[in-house]
């Protein structure tokens, strides 16, 4: 038994272990544009969902709720039955292992000392909701109003709020902002560590307002973070949505099933070819194929199927079904750094790393589902503005009462605490493209971090704000020396150097199958999540976000799937809900 390890011990791998996938056959040839309808299919379903992740599990539940519809869910990874997935404090084990993780790595980043960035993505039922840090942060109301202006008509905050509420059962009760009867259980933290209260006091001393709900009326300020944790266990979409639906006879779920391509008859999606073990199978979709692979896998599958930039497709010998240059473009992400201090009092989680405490904490969780292992420990934070003139918070703060180590470093023995601080509205854009025609070969991931001057300036502001909060009077009894970036880091050049050496992703990539207007040359799906230029094909996951939200992505991804389900089923959208928003007169 073991307990939470905050830090990642990452040995960057260019490819996921093929042995762990247990797939040996090579990818079959890509189909021509006109596909013969006489092909042999092993089964027929109304809807085929490719990807059993954060969005796919939602759709599997909502679509199969109609007993007249036959639904097939294909997931490339295994079932989510590992205790390491269910234990909230074991999050780093899942991020540090390829057993439930695609283990992606970016191209070298020019503005980060040519470092490659590790990108964990869930390869398991529940997808990234089964391996993430369980922070539930929807984003700001203005993010969704921006989507509407960017061409995702009907995705304003008033449109999306009813679906956030539909998805959620909030521990503190329903309200005009929060849901009370949805599948996703959302709770507040249970940690009694005194440093969380110290951080909240320091945040208000630094001049930031206190908010009692980041996902309600007021995102701006410091407060307690929400989590997708219930009864001491991770509450992924596999737990919340898929497991209650598994007994339905009209829902078939197949794990360890890697999609090779979508099958077309001319411009109409008619099925999916996938591999399971050493076999290649083809299944027919009488209504639609719905891709829910995520920000990297969804554009990869589209391109393997002949949908993307025709120049790139032809270079790999892939026949073009639809020339959509936006596929794989518009990649956005949040970049973060850690500001760390020594703690003068033994009140941090450092003592929890001692072997006997690990054993006791693990036993407590296995027996009672409470204690140190029953929380993710990301329980306090903030959303603040870099400047009073910006419309809404563009910097996020996440406080933890321990010092995380970096890859390859030994466990730190001193007591410490840190503030993770990140940019929320980056200007830099990257892309995803195929490296080869083999579905097992990881795509090229090029985030282009900090290519815009505005992003580099904002990272300097992040460091200054973190230092400002941690220097407040509330921390005086606890504050020792600054461990990182350290007292010698003073000038703008010093901060830039620190950022180049230590900044990394906060694992919030999105936007590679952008939702937009039909006449937008960069759009991949329309406002109803249908792939532009073809029939019977949709993408539903974080890749369709026109721009990144000012929060963690999982809550918004689940909302997208809830709203898309109504689109797919032909239901009228839930009525708009106009509610007050902090800072709007």
Coordinates of C-alpha atoms in Angstrom, one line a residue, residues 144 147 154-166 559-560 563 576-577:
X144 CA -18.3 30.9 -23.2
X147 CA -17.0 31.0 -27.8
X154 CA -25.4 28.8 -29.2
X155 CA -22.5 28.1 -26.8
X156 CA -22.7 31.3 -24.7
X157 CA -22.6 31.1 -20.9
X158 CA -26.4 31.3 -20.7
X159 CA -26.6 28.4 -23.1
X160 CA -23.9 26.3 -21.3
X161 CA -24.9 26.9 -17.7
X162 CA -28.0 24.6 -17.9
X163 CA -25.7 21.7 -19.0
X164 CA -23.1 22.3 -16.3
X165 CA -26.0 22.0 -13.8
X166 CA -27.5 19.0 -15.6
X559 CA -20.6 20.1 -20.3
X560 CA -19.8 19.9 -24.0
X563 CA -25.0 19.6 -24.7
X576 CA -31.0 29.6 -21.6
X577 CA -30.3 30.7 -18.0

